[in-house]
Amino acid sequence: MESSGCAVRTVIPGDALYSSKEGYECGRGVYELRGFIRAARVGYVFLSEKTNPTSSKTVKVVEVLNSDGSFTYQVPFIGAIVTAKVVEISDRSAKCTMIRIEDTILQKGASFSAIIRKEDMRDDVKLDQFKVRECVLPGDYIIASVISTGDSYYLLSICDSRLGVVAVKSPSKNQWLSPTSYEAQSLGPRKVAIIPNTLPQINSLSINE
């Protein structure tokens, strides 16, 4: 499947693009909600056609891409898997700085601020049965999902078992630890990410001091 050569129009996250009941299908950079295909990122709408090999029916695929038709990420979008550094915690939330969107490492100075609310950290236990500091601590690197966009910050979630802490700074050595290592576990509990092959591995993260 190839994207069409011309962008249809520019959009921002949440814009309703086409009715999902009119033969349109989601591609990259979009999602379906309440009967409409919506933009999940800032970009340009591209339409292409795809033939179903079993039914021979042709469907129109909707995508939101960069102006040149590429799909490198310039800003976070709803549903994106991001890598972020925890910079501050409180009893109700953790403040983070995103450094990577999916497989795209952000250039220096292009980071985005984000917040993880306590209710978006764990869904396997009741809210009053755990503390924020038992999930993440300042300095931790996490993998999270973008669940909402805003003017000043993004909302992230690490509830999914695949999401959570992926790197912990050793206080005694100038190195990063796997959160499952003995030394990291001795520093306190974490909500550790169970990382499948499709997500960035700890040794592939671009971690700055």
Coordinates of C-alpha atoms in Angstrom, one line a residue:
M1 CA 0.0 0.0 0.0
E2 CA 1.4 3.4 -1.0
S3 CA 0.2 6.8 0.3
S4 CA -1.2 9.2 -2.3
G5 CA 1.1 11.8 -3.6
C6 CA -0.8 14.8 -2.3
A7 CA -1.9 15.7 1.2
V8 CA -5.6 16.4 1.5
R9 CA -5.4 18.9 4.4
T10 CA -3.7 19.7 7.7
V11 CA -5.2 18.5 11.0
I12 CA -4.6 18.4 14.7
P13 CA -5.2 15.6 17.2
G14 CA -8.9 14.9 17.7
D15 CA -10.1 16.3 14.4
A16 CA -12.9 14.1 12.8
L17 CA -11.7 13.1 9.3
Y18 CA -14.1 10.6 7.8
S19 CA -17.0 8.4 8.9
S20 CA -15.8 4.9 9.6
K21 CA -19.1 3.6 8.1
E22 CA -18.3 5.0 4.6
G23 CA -15.7 2.5 3.6
Y24 CA -12.7 4.2 5.2
E25 CA -10.1 2.4 7.3
C26 CA -7.6 3.5 9.9
G27 CA -3.9 3.7 8.8
R28 CA -1.0 5.4 10.6
G29 CA -1.5 8.4 12.8
V30 CA -5.3 8.0 13.3
Y31 CA -7.8 6.3 15.5
E32 CA -11.5 5.5 15.5
L33 CA -13.9 6.9 18.0
R34 CA -17.7 7.3 18.0
G35 CA -18.1 6.4 14.4
F36 CA -15.4 8.7 13.0
I37 CA -11.7 8.3 12.0
R38 CA -9.9 11.0 13.9
A39 CA -6.4 12.5 13.8
A40 CA -4.0 11.2 16.5
R41 CA -1.3 13.7 15.7
V42 CA -0.5 17.0 14.0
G43 CA 0.1 16.5 10.3
Y44 CA -1.4 16.1 6.9
V45 CA -4.3 13.8 5.8
F46 CA -3.3 11.2 3.1
L47 CA -5.7 8.8 1.4
S48 CA -4.7 5.6 -0.3
E49 CA -6.5 2.5 -1.5
K50 CA -6.0 -1.1 -0.3
T51 CA -7.5 -4.2 -1.8
N52 CA -8.6 -7.0 0.5
P53 CA -7.0 -10.2 -0.9
T54 CA -9.9 -12.4 0.3
S55 CA -12.9 -10.3 -0.7
S56 CA -11.2 -8.3 -3.5
K57 CA -13.0 -5.2 -2.1
T58 CA -11.1 -1.9 -2.2
V59 CA -11.1 0.3 0.9
K60 CA -9.8 3.8 1.4
V61 CA -7.1 4.0 4.0
V62 CA -6.8 7.3 6.0
E63 CA -3.4 8.3 7.4
V64 CA -2.0 11.5 9.1
L65 CA 1.6 11.9 8.0
N66 CA 4.2 14.6 7.7
S67 CA 3.9 16.8 4.6
D68 CA 6.4 14.7 2.6
G69 CA 4.5 11.5 3.4
S70 CA 6.9 10.2 6.0
F71 CA 5.9 9.0 9.4
T72 CA 8.6 10.2 11.8
Y73 CA 7.1 11.6 14.9
Q74 CA 7.4 15.4 15.6
V75 CA 4.9 15.6 18.5
P76 CA 3.3 13.1 20.8
F77 CA -0.1 11.7 19.8
I78 CA -2.8 9.8 21.5
G79 CA -1.9 6.1 21.7
A80 CA 1.8 6.7 21.1
I81 CA 4.4 4.7 23.1
V82 CA 6.9 7.2 24.5
T83 CA 10.1 7.1 26.6
A84 CA 10.2 9.7 29.3
K85 CA 12.3 10.7 32.4
V86 CA 10.6 11.2 35.7
V87 CA 11.6 14.6 37.1
E88 CA 9.3 15.1 40.1
I89 CA 6.7 13.2 42.1
S90 CA 3.9 14.2 44.5
D91 CA 1.3 12.1 46.3
R92 CA -1.0 12.4 43.4
S93 CA 1.2 12.4 40.2
A94 CA 4.6 12.3 38.6
K95 CA 6.0 14.9 36.3
C96 CA 8.0 13.7 33.3
T97 CA 9.9 14.9 30.3
M98 CA 9.4 12.9 27.1
I99 CA 12.5 12.2 25.1
R100 CA 11.4 9.6 22.5
I101 CA 8.1 9.1 20.6
E102 CA 7.8 5.5 19.3
D103 CA 11.1 4.9 17.5
T104 CA 11.9 8.6 17.0
I105 CA 14.4 10.1 19.4
L106 CA 13.6 13.8 20.0
Q107 CA 16.3 16.3 19.3
K108 CA 17.8 18.2 22.2
G109 CA 15.5 21.1 23.2
A110 CA 12.4 19.4 21.6
S111 CA 11.3 17.5 24.7
F112 CA 7.6 17.6 25.9
S113 CA 6.3 17.9 29.4
A114 CA 3.9 15.2 30.7
I115 CA 2.1 14.1 33.8
I116 CA 1.2 10.6 35.0
R117 CA -1.7 10.7 37.5
K118 CA -1.8 8.2 40.3
E119 CA -4.9 6.6 38.8
D120 CA -3.0 6.0 35.5
M121 CA -0.1 4.1 37.2
R122 CA -1.8 0.9 38.2
D123 CA -5.1 -0.7 37.6
D124 CA -4.4 -4.1 39.3
V125 CA -4.8 -2.7 42.8
K126 CA -7.1 -0.1 44.4
L127 CA -6.0 3.5 44.4
D128 CA -5.7 3.7 48.1
Q129 CA -3.5 0.6 48.3
F130 CA -0.3 2.0 46.7
K131 CA 1.7 5.2 46.7
V132 CA 3.2 7.1 43.7
R133 CA 6.7 6.6 45.1
E134 CA 6.1 2.8 44.9
C135 CA 5.6 3.1 41.2
V136 CA 8.2 5.7 40.0
L137 CA 10.9 7.9 41.5
P138 CA 12.7 11.0 40.1
G139 CA 15.4 10.0 37.7
D140 CA 13.7 6.8 36.5
Y141 CA 13.2 6.3 32.8
I142 CA 9.8 4.9 31.8
I143 CA 7.9 3.6 28.8
A144 CA 4.4 5.0 28.8
S145 CA 1.4 5.5 26.6
V146 CA 0.0 9.0 25.7
I147 CA -3.7 9.1 26.7
S148 CA -4.5 12.8 26.4
T149 CA -3.0 15.9 24.9
G150 CA -3.1 19.5 26.3
D151 CA -1.8 23.0 25.8
S152 CA 0.9 22.8 28.5
Y153 CA 1.4 19.0 29.1
Y154 CA 0.4 15.5 28.0
L155 CA -1.2 12.8 30.1
L156 CA 0.6 9.5 30.2
S157 CA -0.4 6.0 31.5
I158 CA 1.7 3.1 32.7
C159 CA -1.2 0.9 33.7
D160 CA -0.5 -1.7 31.0
S161 CA 1.8 -4.5 32.1
R162 CA 4.1 -3.7 29.2
L163 CA 4.6 -0.1 30.5
G164 CA 6.5 1.3 33.4
V165 CA 10.1 1.8 34.6
V166 CA 12.8 0.5 32.3
A167 CA 15.9 2.1 33.8
V168 CA 17.0 3.2 37.3
K169 CA 20.1 5.3 38.1
S170 CA 22.5 3.6 40.5
P171 CA 23.3 5.9 43.4
S172 CA 26.7 4.4 44.0
K173 CA 27.8 3.9 40.4
N174 CA 27.7 6.0 37.2
Q175 CA 25.5 3.6 35.4
W176 CA 21.9 2.6 34.6
L177 CA 20.3 -0.5 36.1
S178 CA 17.6 -2.7 34.9
P179 CA 14.6 -2.3 37.3
T180 CA 14.6 -6.1 37.7
S181 CA 18.2 -6.2 38.9
Y182 CA 19.0 -6.9 42.6
E183 CA 20.5 -3.5 43.2
A184 CA 17.6 -1.7 41.6
Q185 CA 15.1 -3.7 43.7
S186 CA 17.0 -2.8 46.8
L187 CA 16.3 0.8 46.1
G188 CA 12.6 0.4 46.5
P189 CA 9.6 -1.0 44.6
R190 CA 8.8 0.2 41.1
K191 CA 6.0 -0.4 38.5
V192 CA 8.3 -2.3 36.2
A193 CA 7.7 -2.5 32.4
I194 CA 7.5 -6.0 30.9
I195 CA 9.0 -5.1 27.6
P196 CA 8.1 -7.1 24.5
N197 CA 10.3 -7.1 21.4
T198 CA 8.2 -4.4 19.8
L199 CA 9.1 -1.8 22.4
P200 CA 12.4 0.0 22.9
Q201 CA 14.8 -2.1 25.0
I202 CA 16.8 -0.7 27.9
N203 CA 20.1 -1.0 26.0
S204 CA 18.7 1.0 23.1
L205 CA 17.4 4.0 25.0
S206 CA 19.1 7.3 24.5
I207 CA 19.7 8.2 28.2
N208 CA 21.2 11.5 29.1
E209 CA 22.3 12.6 32.5

